[in-house]
Coordinates of C-alpha atoms and ligand atoms in Angstrom, one line a residue:
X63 CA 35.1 -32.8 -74.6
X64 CA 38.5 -33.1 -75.1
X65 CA 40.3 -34.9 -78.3
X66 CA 38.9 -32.7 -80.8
X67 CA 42.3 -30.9 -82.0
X68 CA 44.2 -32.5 -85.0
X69 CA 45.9 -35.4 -83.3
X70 CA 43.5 -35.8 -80.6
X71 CA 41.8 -39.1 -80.5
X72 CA 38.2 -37.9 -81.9
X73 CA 40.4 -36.5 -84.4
X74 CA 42.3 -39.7 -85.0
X75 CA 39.4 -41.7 -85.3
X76 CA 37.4 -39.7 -87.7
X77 CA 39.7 -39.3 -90.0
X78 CA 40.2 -43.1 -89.5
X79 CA 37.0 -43.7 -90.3
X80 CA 36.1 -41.1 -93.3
X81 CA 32.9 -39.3 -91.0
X82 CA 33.5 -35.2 -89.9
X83 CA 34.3 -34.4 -87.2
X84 CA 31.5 -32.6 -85.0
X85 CA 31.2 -29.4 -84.8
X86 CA 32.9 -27.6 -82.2
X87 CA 34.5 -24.3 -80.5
X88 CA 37.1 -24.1 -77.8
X89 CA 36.3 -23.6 -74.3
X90 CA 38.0 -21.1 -72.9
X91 CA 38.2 -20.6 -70.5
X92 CA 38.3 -24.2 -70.4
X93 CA 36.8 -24.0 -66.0
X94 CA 36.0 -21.0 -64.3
X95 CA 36.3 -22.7 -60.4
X96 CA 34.3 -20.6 -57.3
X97 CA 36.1 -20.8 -54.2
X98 CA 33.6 -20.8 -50.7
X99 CA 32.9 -17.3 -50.3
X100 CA 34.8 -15.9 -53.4
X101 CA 33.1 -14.4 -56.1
X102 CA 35.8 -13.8 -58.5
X103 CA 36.4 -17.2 -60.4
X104 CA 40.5 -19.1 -60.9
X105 CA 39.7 -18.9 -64.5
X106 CA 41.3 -22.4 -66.1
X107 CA 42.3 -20.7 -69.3
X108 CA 43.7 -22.4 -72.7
X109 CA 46.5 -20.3 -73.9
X110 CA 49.5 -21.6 -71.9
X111 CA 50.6 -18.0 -71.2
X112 CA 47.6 -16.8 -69.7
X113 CA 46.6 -19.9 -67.7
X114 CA 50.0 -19.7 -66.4
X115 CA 49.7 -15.7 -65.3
X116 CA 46.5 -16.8 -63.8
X117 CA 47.5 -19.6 -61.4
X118 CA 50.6 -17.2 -60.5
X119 CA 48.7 -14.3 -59.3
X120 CA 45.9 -17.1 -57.5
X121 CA 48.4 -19.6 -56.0
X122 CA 51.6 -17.0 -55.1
X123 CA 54.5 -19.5 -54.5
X124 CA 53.5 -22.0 -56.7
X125 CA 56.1 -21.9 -59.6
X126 CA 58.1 -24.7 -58.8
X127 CA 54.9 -27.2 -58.3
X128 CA 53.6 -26.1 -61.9
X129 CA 56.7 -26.3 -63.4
X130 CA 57.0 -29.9 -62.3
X131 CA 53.5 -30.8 -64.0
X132 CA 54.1 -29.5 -67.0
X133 CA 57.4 -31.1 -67.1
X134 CA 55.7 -34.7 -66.1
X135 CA 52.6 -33.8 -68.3
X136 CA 55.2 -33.3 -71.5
X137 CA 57.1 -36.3 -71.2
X138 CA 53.6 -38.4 -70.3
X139 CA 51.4 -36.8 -73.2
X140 CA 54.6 -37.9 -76.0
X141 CA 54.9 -41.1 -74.6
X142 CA 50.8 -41.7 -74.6
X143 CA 51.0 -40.1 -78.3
X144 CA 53.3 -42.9 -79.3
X145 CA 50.2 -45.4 -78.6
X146 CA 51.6 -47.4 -75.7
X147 CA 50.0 -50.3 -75.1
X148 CA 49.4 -49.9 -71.1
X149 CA 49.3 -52.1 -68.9
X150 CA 50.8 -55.1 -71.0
X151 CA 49.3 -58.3 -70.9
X152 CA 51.5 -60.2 -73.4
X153 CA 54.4 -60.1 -75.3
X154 CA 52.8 -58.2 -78.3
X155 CA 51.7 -55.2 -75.8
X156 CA 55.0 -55.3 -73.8
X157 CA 57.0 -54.7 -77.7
X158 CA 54.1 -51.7 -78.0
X159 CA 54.8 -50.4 -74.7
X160 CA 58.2 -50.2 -75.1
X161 CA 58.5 -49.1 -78.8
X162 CA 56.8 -45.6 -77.2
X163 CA 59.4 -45.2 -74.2
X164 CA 62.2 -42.5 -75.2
X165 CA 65.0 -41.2 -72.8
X166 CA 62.7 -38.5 -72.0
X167 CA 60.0 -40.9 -70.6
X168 CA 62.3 -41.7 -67.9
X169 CA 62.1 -38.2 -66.2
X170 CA 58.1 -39.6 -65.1
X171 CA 59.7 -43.2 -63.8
X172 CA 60.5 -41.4 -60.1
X173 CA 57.2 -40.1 -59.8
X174 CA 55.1 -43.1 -60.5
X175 CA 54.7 -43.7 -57.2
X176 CA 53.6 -40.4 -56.2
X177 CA 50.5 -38.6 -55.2
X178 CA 49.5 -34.9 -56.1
X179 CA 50.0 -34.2 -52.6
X180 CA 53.2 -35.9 -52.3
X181 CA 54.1 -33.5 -55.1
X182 CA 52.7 -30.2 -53.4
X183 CA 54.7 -31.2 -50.0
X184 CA 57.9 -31.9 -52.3
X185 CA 57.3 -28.4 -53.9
X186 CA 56.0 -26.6 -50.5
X187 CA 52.7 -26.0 -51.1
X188 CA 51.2 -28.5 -49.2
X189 CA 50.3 -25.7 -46.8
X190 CA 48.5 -23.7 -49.1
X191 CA 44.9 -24.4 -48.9
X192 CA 43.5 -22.3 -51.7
X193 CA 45.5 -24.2 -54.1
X194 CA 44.7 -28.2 -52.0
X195 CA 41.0 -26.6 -52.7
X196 CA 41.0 -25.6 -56.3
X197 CA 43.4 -29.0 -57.3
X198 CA 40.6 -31.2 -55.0
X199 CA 37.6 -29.7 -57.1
X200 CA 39.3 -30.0 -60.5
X201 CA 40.5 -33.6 -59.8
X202 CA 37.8 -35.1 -58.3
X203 CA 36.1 -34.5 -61.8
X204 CA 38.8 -36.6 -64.0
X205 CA 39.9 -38.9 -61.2
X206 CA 37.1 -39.3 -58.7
X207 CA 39.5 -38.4 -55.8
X208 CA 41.3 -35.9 -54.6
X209 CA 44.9 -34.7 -54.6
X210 CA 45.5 -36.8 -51.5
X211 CA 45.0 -39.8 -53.7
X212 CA 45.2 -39.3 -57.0
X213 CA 48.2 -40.1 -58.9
X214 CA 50.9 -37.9 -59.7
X215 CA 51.0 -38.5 -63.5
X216 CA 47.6 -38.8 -63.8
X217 CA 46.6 -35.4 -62.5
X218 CA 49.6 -33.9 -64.2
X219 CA 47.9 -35.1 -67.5
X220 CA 44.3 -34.3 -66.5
X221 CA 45.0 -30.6 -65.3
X222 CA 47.3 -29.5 -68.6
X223 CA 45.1 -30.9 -71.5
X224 CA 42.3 -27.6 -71.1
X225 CA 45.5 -25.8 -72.8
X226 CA 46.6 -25.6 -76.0
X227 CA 47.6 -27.3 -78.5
X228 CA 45.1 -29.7 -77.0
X229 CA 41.9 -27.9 -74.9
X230 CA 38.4 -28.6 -74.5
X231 CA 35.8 -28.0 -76.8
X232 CA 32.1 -27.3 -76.6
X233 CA 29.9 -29.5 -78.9
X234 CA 27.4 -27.8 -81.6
X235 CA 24.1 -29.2 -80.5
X236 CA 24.7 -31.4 -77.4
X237 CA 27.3 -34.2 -76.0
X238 CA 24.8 -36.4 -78.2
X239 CA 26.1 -35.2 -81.6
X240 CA 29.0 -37.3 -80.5
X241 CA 27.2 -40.2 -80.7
X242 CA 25.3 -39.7 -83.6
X243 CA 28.5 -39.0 -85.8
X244 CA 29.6 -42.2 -84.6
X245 CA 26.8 -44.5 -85.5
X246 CA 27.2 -42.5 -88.9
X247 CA 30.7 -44.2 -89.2
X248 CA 29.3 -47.5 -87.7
X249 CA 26.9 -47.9 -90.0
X250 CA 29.1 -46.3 -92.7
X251 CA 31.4 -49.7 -92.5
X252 CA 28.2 -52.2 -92.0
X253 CA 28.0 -52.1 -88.4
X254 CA 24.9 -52.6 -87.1
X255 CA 23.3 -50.7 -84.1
X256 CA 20.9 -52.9 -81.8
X257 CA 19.2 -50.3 -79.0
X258 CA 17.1 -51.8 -76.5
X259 CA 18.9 -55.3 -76.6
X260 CA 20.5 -56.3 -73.3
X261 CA 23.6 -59.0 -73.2
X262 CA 22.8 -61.1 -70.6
X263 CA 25.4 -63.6 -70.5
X264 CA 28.9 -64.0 -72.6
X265 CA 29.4 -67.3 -72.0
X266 CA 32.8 -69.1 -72.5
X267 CA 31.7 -72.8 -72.2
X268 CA 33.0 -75.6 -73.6
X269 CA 30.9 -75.7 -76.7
X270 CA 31.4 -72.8 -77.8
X271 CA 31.6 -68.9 -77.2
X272 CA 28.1 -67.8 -77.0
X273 CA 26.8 -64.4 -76.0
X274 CA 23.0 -64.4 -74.7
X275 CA 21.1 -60.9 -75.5
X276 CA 17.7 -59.8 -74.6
X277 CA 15.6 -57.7 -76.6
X278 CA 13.5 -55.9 -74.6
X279 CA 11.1 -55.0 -77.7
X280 CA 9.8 -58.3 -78.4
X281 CA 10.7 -59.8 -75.2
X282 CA 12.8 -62.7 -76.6
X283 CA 16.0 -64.1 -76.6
X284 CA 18.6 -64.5 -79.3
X285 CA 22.1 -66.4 -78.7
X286 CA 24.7 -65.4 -80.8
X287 CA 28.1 -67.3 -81.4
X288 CA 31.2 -64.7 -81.4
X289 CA 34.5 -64.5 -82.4
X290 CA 35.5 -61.3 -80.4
X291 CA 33.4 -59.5 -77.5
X292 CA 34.4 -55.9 -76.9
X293 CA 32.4 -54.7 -73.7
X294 CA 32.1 -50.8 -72.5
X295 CA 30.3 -52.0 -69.5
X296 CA 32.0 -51.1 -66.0
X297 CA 34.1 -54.0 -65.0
X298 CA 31.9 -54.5 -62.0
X299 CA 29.3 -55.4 -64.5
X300 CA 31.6 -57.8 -66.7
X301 CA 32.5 -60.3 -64.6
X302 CA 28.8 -60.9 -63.4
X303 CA 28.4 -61.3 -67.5
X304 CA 31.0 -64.1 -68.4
X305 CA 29.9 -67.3 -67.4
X306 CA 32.0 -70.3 -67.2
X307 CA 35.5 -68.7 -67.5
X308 CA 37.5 -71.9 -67.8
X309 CA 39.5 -72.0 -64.4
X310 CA 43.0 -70.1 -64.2
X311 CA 44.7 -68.4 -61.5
X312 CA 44.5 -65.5 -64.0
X313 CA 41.0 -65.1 -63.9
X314 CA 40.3 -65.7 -60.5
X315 CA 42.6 -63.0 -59.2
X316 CA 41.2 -60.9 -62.0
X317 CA 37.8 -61.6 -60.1
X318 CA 39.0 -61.3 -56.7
X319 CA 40.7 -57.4 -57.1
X320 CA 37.9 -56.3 -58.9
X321 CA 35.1 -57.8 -56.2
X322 CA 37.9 -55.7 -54.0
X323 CA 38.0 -52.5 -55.6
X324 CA 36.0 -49.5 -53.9
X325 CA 33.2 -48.8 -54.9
X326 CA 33.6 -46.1 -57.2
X327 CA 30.8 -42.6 -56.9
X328 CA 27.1 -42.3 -58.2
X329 CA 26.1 -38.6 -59.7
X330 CA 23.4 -36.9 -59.1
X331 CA 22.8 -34.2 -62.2
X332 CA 20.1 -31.4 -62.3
X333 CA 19.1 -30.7 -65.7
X334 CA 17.6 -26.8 -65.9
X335 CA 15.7 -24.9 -68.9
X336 CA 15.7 -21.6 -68.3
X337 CA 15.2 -18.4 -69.9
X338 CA 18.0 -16.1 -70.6
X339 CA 17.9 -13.9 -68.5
X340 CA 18.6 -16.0 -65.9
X341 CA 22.4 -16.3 -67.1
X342 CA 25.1 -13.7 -65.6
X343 CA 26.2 -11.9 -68.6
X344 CA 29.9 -12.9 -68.9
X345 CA 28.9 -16.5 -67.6
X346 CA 31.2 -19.2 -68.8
X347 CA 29.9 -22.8 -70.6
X348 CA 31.4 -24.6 -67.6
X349 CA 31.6 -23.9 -63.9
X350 CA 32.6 -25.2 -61.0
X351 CA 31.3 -23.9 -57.3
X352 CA 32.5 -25.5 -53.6
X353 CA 29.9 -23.9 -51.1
X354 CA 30.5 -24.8 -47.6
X355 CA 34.5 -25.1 -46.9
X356 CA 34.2 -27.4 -44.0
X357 CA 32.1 -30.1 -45.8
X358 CA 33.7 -32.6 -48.5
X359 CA 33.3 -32.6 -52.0
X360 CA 30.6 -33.7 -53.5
X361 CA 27.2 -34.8 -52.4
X362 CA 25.7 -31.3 -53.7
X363 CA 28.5 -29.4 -51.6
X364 CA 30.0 -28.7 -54.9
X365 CA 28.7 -28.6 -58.8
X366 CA 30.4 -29.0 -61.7
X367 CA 28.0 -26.3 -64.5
X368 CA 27.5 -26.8 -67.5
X369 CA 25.4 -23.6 -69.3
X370 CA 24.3 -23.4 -73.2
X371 CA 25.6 -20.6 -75.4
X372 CA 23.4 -18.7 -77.2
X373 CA 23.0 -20.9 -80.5
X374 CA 24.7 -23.3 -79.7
X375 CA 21.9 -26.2 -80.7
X376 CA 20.8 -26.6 -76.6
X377 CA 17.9 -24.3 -76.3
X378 CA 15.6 -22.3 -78.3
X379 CA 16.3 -18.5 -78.8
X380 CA 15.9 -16.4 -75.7
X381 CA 16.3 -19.6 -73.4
X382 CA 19.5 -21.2 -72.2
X383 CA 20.1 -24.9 -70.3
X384 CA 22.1 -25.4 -67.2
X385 CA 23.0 -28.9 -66.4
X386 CA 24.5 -29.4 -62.8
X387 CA 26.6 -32.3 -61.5
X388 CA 27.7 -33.9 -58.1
X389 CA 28.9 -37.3 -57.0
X390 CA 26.9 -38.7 -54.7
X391 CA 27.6 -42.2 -53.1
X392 CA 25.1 -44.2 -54.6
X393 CA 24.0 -47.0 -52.1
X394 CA 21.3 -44.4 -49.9
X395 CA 19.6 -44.1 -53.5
X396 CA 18.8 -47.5 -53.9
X397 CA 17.4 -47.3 -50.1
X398 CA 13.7 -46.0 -49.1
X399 CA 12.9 -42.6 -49.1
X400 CA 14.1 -42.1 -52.9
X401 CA 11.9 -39.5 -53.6
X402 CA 12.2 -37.5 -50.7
X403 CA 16.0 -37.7 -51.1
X404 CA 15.5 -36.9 -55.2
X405 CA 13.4 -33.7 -54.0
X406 CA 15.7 -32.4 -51.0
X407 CA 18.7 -32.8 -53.3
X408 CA 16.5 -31.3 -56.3
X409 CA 15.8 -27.9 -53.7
X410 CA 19.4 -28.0 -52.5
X411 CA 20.8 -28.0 -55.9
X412 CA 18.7 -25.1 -57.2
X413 CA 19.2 -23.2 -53.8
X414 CA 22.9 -23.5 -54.2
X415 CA 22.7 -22.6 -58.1
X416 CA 20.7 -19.1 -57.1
X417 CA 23.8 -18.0 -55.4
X418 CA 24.8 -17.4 -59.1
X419 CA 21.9 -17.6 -61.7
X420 CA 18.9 -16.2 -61.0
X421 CA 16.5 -18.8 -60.7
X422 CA 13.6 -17.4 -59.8
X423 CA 10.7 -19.5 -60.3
X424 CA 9.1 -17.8 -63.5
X425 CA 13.0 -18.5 -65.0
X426 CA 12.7 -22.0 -64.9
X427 CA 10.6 -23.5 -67.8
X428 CA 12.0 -27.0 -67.6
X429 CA 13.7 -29.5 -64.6
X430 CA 14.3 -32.8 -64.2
X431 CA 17.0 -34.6 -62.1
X432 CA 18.9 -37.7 -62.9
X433 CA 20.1 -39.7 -59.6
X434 CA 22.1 -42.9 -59.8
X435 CA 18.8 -44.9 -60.1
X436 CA 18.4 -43.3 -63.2
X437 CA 22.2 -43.8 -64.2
X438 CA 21.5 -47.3 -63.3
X439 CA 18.3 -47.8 -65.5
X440 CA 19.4 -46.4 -68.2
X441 CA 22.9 -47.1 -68.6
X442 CA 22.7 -50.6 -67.0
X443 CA 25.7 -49.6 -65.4
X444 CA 26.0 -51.5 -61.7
X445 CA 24.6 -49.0 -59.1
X446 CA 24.5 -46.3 -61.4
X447 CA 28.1 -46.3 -60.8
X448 CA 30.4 -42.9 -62.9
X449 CA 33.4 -42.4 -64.0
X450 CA 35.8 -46.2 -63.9
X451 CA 37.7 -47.2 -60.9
X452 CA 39.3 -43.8 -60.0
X453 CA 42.8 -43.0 -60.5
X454 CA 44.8 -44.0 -57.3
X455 CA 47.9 -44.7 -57.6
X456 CA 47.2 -48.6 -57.1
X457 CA 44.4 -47.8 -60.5
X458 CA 46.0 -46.1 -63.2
X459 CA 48.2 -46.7 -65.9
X460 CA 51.0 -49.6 -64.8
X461 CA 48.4 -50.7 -62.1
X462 CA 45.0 -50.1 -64.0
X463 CA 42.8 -52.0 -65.7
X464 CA 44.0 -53.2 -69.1
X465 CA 41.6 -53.6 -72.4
X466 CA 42.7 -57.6 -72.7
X467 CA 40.8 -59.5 -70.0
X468 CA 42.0 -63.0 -68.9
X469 CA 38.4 -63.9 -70.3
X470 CA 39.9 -65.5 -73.9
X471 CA 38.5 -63.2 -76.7
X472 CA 36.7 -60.7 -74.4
X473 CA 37.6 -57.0 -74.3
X474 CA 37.2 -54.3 -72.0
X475 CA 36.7 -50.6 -72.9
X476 CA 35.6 -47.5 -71.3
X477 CA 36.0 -45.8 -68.0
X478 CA 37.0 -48.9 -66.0
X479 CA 40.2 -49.4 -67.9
X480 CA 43.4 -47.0 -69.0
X481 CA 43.5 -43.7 -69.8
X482 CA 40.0 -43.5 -67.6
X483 CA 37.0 -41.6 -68.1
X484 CA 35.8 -39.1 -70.3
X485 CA 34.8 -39.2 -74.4
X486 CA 38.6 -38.8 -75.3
X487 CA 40.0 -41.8 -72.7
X488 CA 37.6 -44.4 -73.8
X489 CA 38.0 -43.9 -77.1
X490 CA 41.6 -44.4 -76.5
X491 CA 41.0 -47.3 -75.1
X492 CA 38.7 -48.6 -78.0
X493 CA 41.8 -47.7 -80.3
X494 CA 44.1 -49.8 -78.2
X495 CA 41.5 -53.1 -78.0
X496 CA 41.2 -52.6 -81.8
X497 CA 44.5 -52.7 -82.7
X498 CA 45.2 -55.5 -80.4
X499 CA 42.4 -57.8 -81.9
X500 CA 44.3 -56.7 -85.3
X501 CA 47.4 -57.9 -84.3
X502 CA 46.1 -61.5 -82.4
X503 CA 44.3 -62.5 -86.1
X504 CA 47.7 -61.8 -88.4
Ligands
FAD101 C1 27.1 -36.3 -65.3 C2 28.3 -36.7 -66.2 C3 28.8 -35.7 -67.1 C4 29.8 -36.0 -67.9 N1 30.3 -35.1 -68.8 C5 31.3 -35.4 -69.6 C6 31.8 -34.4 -70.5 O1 31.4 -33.3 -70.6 N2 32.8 -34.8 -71.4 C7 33.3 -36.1 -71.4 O2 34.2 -36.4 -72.2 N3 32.9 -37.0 -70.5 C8 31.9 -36.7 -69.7 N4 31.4 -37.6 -68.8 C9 32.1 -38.9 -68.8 C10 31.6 -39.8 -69.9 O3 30.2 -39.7 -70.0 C11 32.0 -41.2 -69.6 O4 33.4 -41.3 -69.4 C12 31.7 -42.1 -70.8 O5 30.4 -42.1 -71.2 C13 32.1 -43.6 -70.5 O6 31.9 -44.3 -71.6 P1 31.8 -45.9 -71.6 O7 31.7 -46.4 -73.0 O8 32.8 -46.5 -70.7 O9 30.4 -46.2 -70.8 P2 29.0 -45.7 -71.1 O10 28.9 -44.4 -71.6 O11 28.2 -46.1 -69.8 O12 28.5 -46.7 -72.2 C14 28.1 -48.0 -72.0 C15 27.0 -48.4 -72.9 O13 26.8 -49.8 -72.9 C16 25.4 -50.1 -72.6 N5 25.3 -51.3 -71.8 C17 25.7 -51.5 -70.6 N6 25.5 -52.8 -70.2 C18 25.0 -53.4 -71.3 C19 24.5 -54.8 -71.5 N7 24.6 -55.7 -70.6 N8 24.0 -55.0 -72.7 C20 23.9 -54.1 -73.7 N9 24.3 -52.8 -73.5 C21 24.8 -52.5 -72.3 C22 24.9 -48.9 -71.9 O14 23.5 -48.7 -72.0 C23 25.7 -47.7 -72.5 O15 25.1 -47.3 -73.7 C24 30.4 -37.3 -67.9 C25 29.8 -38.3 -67.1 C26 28.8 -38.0 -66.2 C27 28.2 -39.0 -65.3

């Protein structure tokens, strides 16, 4: 999780809201990345120095290429820390966006445009595939595509914020403790937390806002009247909620680029307890493996790892977790055969995990698998769909999704709009809606 360092959103919203901050320690290294065939890791680490001797003695030539992110990632992490409003939607957000440009923001404006691969050919390392590899694995996680499409000052951000002073931590207990400390504040300020209630409908109508919600408890409906609806649903998902937008061009094109968007990736996640001894001994908390070179990323060919520490809340003494991730496209597991696709990807996954842990079957106490059916029951997220609209250059910042909708008094957080996925980027954008409501009521 990133966010955690003073400053950092979590950080900033804790403190905000008078809760502690869960507990935490630094990962570091922040990634250790498998290459096909290699069995020495390119170890992501968090002090600056270090990271930078790393990717030096693993990417010979590359200098000038990581020079130019870190320059683009300084300028782009002052300007984000000066709480731009982005992308502006009225005059009130334009004032915020521009309040948080400085002369040294203008050293990103040329590159806005660009791709990370439009930065390795400027830099001449376009050629080298070790590096294409290494940059497609690590993006694909924060962007949901690869160098050849992601932006330029998106990546930039994305691949500098494992180091410090920012950096990734690893949550006492589990990513849940997250949540937990922030129902604490919610209900520390009279919020009140409804589980197993579904919105079914926010509808604008004449009469009245009105926001239909179905509790799945008692099987009944309740209507509400609202002043303010702020959604973390994908965007996919809000536009089949709000019903009778009243007609604008505004909202219709709002409507027609999202029904236009691609579709963005499904994961499928294998979710391991094992004992002990099953972990390498110098085995990082996260890992990332690509197995066969000539196959694309993703759809089991690669897995982003995730293994407990001893004591670290996950698993009881003498046992450890491992929780393994791919995208997958979703649509096949909505299809027939989903349980013979659940169990080949299931066998794959551990197969492919072996090559590393020793997973021999009297090491594995617990498995289950989560596929995008499961994302999609249990999130109510459309398809099971992860991870926002991806980070083209066409998606992010300027061009992205923006927290105010064209939907009066409805707004959007999470993944679908700016900064983009991740604990950290949808808090971000939670802060932004916030403060925008604020500022629409003085
Ligand atoms: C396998 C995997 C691993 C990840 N690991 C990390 C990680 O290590 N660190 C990290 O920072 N990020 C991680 N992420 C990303 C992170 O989980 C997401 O970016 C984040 O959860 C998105 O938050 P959100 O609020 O936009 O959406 P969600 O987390 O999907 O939250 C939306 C909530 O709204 C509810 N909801 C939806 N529709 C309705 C409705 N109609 N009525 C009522 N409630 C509704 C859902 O049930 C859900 O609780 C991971 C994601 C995946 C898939």
């Amino acid at each position: 999780m990133a966010g955690l360092e003073p400053g950092g959103i979590h950080h900033r919203i804790f403190k905000e809201l008078g809760v502690e901050l869960p507990e935490a320690t630094f990962c570091d290294p922040a990634c250790a990345v498998f290459l096909p065939g290699e069995s020495e890791p390119i170890n992501v680490w968090r002090d600056r120095q270090k990271w930078q001797a790393e990717r030096l003695r693993q990417f010979p030539g590359s200098e000038k290429f990581w020079a130019l992110l870190q320059t683009l990632f300084d300028a782009s992490w002052k300007f984000q820390a000066r709480d731009p409003v982005v992308p502006p939607r009225n005059i009130w957000d334009m004032t915020k966006l521009v309040q948080a440009l400085r002369i040294d923001t203008l050293v990103t404006v040329p590159f806005t445009l660009m791709t990370m691969l439009d930065a390795m050919k400027l830099c001449g390392v376009a050629n080298d595939l070790r590096l294409k590899t290494f940059l497609d694995l690590q993006l694909k996680l924060y962007s949901q595509v690869d160098t050849s499409e992601t932006a330029l000052l998106y990546g930039a951000t994305a691949l500098a914020v494992s180091q410090m002073p920012q950096g990734l931590f690893h949550l006492q207990g589990s990513m849940q403790t997250l949540s937990e400390k922030l129902i604490e504040a919610l209900e520390k300020h009279g919020g009140k937390l409804l589980i197993r209630h579904h919105v079914k409908e926010i509808n604008l109508g004449e009469d009245k806002s009105k926001l239909t919600v179905f509790n799945q408890r008692k099987s009944d409906i309740i209507e509400e009247k609202f002043d303010h609806v702020v959604a973390n649903t994908t965007v996919q998902d809000l536009i089949k909620l709000v019903e009778n937008p009243p007609p604008s061009i505004f909202s219709q094109s709002y409507q027609n680029r999202v029904e236009n968007l691609t579709d963005p990736s499904g994961a499928f996640v294998i979710y391991l307890g094992v004992k002990r001894e099953a972990i390498p001994e110098d085995c990082s908390p996260h890992l990332q493996f690509l197995y066969d070179p000539k196959k694309e990323i993703g759809e089991n060919n690669s897995l982003f790892v995730s293994v407990s520490k001893t004591n670290d809340g996950r698993a009881p003494e003498g046992f450890a977790t491992i929780i393994a991730s791919s995208f997958v496209d979703a649509d096949p597991w909505f299809e027939e055969g989903y349980e013979a696709r659940k169990e080949k990807y299931t066998k794959e996954a551990i197969a492919h995990l072996s090559s590393y842990f020793d997973l021999s079957p009297e090491n594995i106490i617990v498995q289950e698998a989560g596929t995008p059916r499961t994302f999609a029951r249990y999130t109510a997220r459309k398809k099971g769909f992860v991870g926002g609209v991806g980070q083209r250059v066409s998606t992010f910042a300027p061009f992205g999704l923006a927290t105010r909708t064209p939907f009066k008094h409805v707004w959007l957080v999470g993944d679908s709009v700016h900064p983009g996925e991740g604990t950290a980027g949808v808090s971000y954008s939670a802060l932004t809606a916030i403060r925008q409501i604020e500022a629409s009521q003085k």
